[in-house]
PDB file of C-alpha atoms in Angstrom:
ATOM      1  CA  UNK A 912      -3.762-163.843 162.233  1.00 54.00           C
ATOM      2  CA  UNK A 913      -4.515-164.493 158.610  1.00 61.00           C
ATOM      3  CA  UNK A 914      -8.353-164.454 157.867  1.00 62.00           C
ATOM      4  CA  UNK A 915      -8.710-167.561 156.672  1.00 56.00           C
ATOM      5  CA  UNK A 916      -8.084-168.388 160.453  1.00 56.00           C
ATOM      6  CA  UNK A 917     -10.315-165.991 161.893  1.00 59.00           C
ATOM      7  CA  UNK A 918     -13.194-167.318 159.550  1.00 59.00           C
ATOM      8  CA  UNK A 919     -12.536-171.082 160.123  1.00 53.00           C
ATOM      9  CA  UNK A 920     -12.440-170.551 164.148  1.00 56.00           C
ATOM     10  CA  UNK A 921     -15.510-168.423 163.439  1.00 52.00           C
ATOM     11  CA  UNK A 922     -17.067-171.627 161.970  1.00 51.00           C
ATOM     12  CA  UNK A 923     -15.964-173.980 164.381  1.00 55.00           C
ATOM     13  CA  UNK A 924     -17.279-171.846 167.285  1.00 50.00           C
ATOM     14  CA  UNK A 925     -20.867-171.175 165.759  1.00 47.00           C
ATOM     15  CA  UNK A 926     -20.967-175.665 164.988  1.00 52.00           C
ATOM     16  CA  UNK A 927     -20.058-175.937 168.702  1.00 48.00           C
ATOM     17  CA  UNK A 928     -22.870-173.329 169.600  1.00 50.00           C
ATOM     18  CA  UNK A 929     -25.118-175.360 167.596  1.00 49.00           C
ATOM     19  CA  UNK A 930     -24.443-178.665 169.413  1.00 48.00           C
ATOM     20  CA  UNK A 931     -25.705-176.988 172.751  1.00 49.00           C
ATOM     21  CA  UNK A 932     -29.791-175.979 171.496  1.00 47.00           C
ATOM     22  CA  UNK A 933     -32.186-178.502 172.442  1.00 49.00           C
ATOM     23  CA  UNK A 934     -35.393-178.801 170.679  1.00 50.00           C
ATOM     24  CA  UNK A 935     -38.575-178.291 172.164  1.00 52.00           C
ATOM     25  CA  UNK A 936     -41.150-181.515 171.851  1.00 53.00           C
ATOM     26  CA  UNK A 937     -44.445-180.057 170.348  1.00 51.00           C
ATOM     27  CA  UNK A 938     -47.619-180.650 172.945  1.00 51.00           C
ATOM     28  CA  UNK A 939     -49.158-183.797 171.031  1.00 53.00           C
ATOM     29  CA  UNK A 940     -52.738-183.267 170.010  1.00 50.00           C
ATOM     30  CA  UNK A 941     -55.903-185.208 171.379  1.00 54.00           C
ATOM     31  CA  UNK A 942     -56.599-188.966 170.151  1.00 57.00           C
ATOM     32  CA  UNK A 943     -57.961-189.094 166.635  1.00 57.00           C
ATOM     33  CA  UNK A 944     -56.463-184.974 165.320  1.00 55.00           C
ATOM     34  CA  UNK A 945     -54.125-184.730 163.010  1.00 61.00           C
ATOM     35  CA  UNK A 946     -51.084-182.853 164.720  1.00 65.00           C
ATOM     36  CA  UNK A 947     -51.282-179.380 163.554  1.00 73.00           C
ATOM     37  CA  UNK A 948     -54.413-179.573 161.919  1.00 82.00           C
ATOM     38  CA  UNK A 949     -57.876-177.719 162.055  1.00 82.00           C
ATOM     39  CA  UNK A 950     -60.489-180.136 162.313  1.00 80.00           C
ATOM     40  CA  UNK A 951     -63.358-180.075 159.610  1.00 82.00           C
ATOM     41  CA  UNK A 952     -65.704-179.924 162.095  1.00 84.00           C
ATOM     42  CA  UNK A 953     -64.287-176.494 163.664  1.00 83.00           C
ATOM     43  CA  UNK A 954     -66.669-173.863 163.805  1.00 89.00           C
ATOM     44  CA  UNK A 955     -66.112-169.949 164.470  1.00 89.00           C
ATOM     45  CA  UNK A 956     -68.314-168.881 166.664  1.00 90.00           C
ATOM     46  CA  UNK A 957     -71.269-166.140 165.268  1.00 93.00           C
ATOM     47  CA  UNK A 958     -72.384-163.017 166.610  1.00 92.00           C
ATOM     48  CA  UNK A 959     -71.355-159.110 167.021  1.00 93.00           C
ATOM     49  CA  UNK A 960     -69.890-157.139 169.376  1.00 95.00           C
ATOM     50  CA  UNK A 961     -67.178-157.954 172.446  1.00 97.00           C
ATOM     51  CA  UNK A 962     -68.672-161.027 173.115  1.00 97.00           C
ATOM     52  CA  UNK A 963     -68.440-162.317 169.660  1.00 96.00           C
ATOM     53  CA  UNK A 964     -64.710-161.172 169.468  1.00 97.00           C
ATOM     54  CA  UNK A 965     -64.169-162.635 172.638  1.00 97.00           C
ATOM     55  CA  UNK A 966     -65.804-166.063 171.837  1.00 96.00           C
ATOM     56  CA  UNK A 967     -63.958-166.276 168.032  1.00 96.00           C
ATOM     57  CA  UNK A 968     -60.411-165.505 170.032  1.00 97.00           C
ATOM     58  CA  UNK A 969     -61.314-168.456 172.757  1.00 96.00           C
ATOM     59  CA  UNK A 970     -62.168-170.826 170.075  1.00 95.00           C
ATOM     60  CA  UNK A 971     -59.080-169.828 168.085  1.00 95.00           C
ATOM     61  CA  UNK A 972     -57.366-170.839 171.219  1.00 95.00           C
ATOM     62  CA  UNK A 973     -58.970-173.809 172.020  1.00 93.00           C
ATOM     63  CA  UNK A 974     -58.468-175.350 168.308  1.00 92.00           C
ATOM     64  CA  UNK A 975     -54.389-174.219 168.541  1.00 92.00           C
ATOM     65  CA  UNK A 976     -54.505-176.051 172.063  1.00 93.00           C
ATOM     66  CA  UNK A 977     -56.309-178.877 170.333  1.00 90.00           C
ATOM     67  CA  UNK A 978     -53.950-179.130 167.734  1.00 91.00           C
ATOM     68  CA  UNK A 979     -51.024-179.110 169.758  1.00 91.00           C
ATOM     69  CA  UNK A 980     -50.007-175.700 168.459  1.00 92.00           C
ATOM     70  CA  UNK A 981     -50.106-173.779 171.453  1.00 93.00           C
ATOM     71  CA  UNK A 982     -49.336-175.721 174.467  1.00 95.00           C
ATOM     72  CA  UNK A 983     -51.691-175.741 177.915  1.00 95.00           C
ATOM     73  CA  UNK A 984     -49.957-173.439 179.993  1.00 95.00           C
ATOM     74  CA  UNK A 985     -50.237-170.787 176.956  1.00 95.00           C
ATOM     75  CA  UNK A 986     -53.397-171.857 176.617  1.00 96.00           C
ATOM     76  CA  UNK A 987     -54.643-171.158 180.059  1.00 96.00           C
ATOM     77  CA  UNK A 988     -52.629-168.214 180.545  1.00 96.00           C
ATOM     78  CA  UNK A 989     -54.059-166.146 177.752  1.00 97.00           C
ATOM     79  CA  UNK A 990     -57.460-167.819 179.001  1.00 96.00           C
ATOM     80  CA  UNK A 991     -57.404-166.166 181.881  1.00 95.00           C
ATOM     81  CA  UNK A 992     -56.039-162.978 180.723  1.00 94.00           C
ATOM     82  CA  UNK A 993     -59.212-162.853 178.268  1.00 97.00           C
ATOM     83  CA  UNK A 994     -61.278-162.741 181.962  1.00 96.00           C
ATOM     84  CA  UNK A 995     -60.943-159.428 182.398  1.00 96.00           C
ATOM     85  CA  UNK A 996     -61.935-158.418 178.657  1.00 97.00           C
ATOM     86  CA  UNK A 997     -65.277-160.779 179.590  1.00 97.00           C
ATOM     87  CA  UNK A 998     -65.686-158.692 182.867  1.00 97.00           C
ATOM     88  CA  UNK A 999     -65.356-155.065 180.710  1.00 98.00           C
ATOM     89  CA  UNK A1000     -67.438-156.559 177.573  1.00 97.00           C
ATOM     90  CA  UNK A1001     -70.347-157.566 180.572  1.00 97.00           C
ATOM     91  CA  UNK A1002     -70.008-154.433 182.213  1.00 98.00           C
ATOM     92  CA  UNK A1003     -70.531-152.571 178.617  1.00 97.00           C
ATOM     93  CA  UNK A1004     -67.603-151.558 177.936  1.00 98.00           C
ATOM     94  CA  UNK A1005     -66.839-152.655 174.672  1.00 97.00           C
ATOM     95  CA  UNK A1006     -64.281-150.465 173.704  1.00 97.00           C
ATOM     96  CA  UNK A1007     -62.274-151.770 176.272  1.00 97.00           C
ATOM     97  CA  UNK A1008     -62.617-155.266 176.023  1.00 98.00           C
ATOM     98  CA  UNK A1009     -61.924-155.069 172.338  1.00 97.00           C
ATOM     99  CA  UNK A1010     -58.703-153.284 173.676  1.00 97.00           C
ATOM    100  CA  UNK A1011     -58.154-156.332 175.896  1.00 97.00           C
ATOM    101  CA  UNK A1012     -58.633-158.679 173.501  1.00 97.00           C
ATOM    102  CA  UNK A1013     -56.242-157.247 170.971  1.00 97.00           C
ATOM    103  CA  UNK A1014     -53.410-156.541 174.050  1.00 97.00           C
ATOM    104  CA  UNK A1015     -54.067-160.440 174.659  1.00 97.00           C
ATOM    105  CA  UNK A1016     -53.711-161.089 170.824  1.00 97.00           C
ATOM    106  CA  UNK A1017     -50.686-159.584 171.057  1.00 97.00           C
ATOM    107  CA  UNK A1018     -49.098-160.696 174.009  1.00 96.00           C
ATOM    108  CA  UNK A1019     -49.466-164.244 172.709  1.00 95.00           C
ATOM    109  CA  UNK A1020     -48.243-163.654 168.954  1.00 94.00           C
ATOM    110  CA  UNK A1021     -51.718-163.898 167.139  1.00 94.00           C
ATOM    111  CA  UNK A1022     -53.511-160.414 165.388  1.00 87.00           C
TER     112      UNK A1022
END
């Protein structure tokens, strides 16, 4: 088979792969945001220790939720993972919720 054969049924077969994907509609965000974009009025939350790092992850969450960059069930899934990183920072153990909260971090793509 001469290669310009190979290469031109090499094409046609990676179009016709291409006509199968379907794209994924984007979670819209609340009335009145700006799709994708950080309100002005966002604040990080303040403070030190687990419960700070817990509280700045939850907010980071809740604005990408907002924002309709992370959709709901993402959303409430790392939510709830963050639960037991609440129970461990409560319990004073805060090198273990910090571990939580970066295994969380990581879990859903953020660092």
């Amino acid at each position: 088979m001469p290669r310009a054969s190979i290469i031109a049924a090499a094409l046609a077969c990676l179009a016709l792969a291409a006509c199968n994907q379907t794209a994924a509609t984007p979670p819209s965000p609340p009335p009145g945001a700006a799709p994708g974009v950080t309100p002005s009025t966002f604040r990080m939350p303040e403070g030190a220790g687990c419960a700070a790092e817990i509280a700045q992850f939850k907010a980071v969450l809740k604005n990408d939720a907002d924002t309709g960059n992370v959709g709901q069930s993402v959303y409430s899934r790392a939510t709830a993972d963050l639960g037991r990183a609440e129970s461990a920072c409560a319990a004073g153990r805060d090198g273990e919720a910090r571990s939580l909260v970066a295994s969380t971090k990581t879990r859903y793509g953020y660092r």
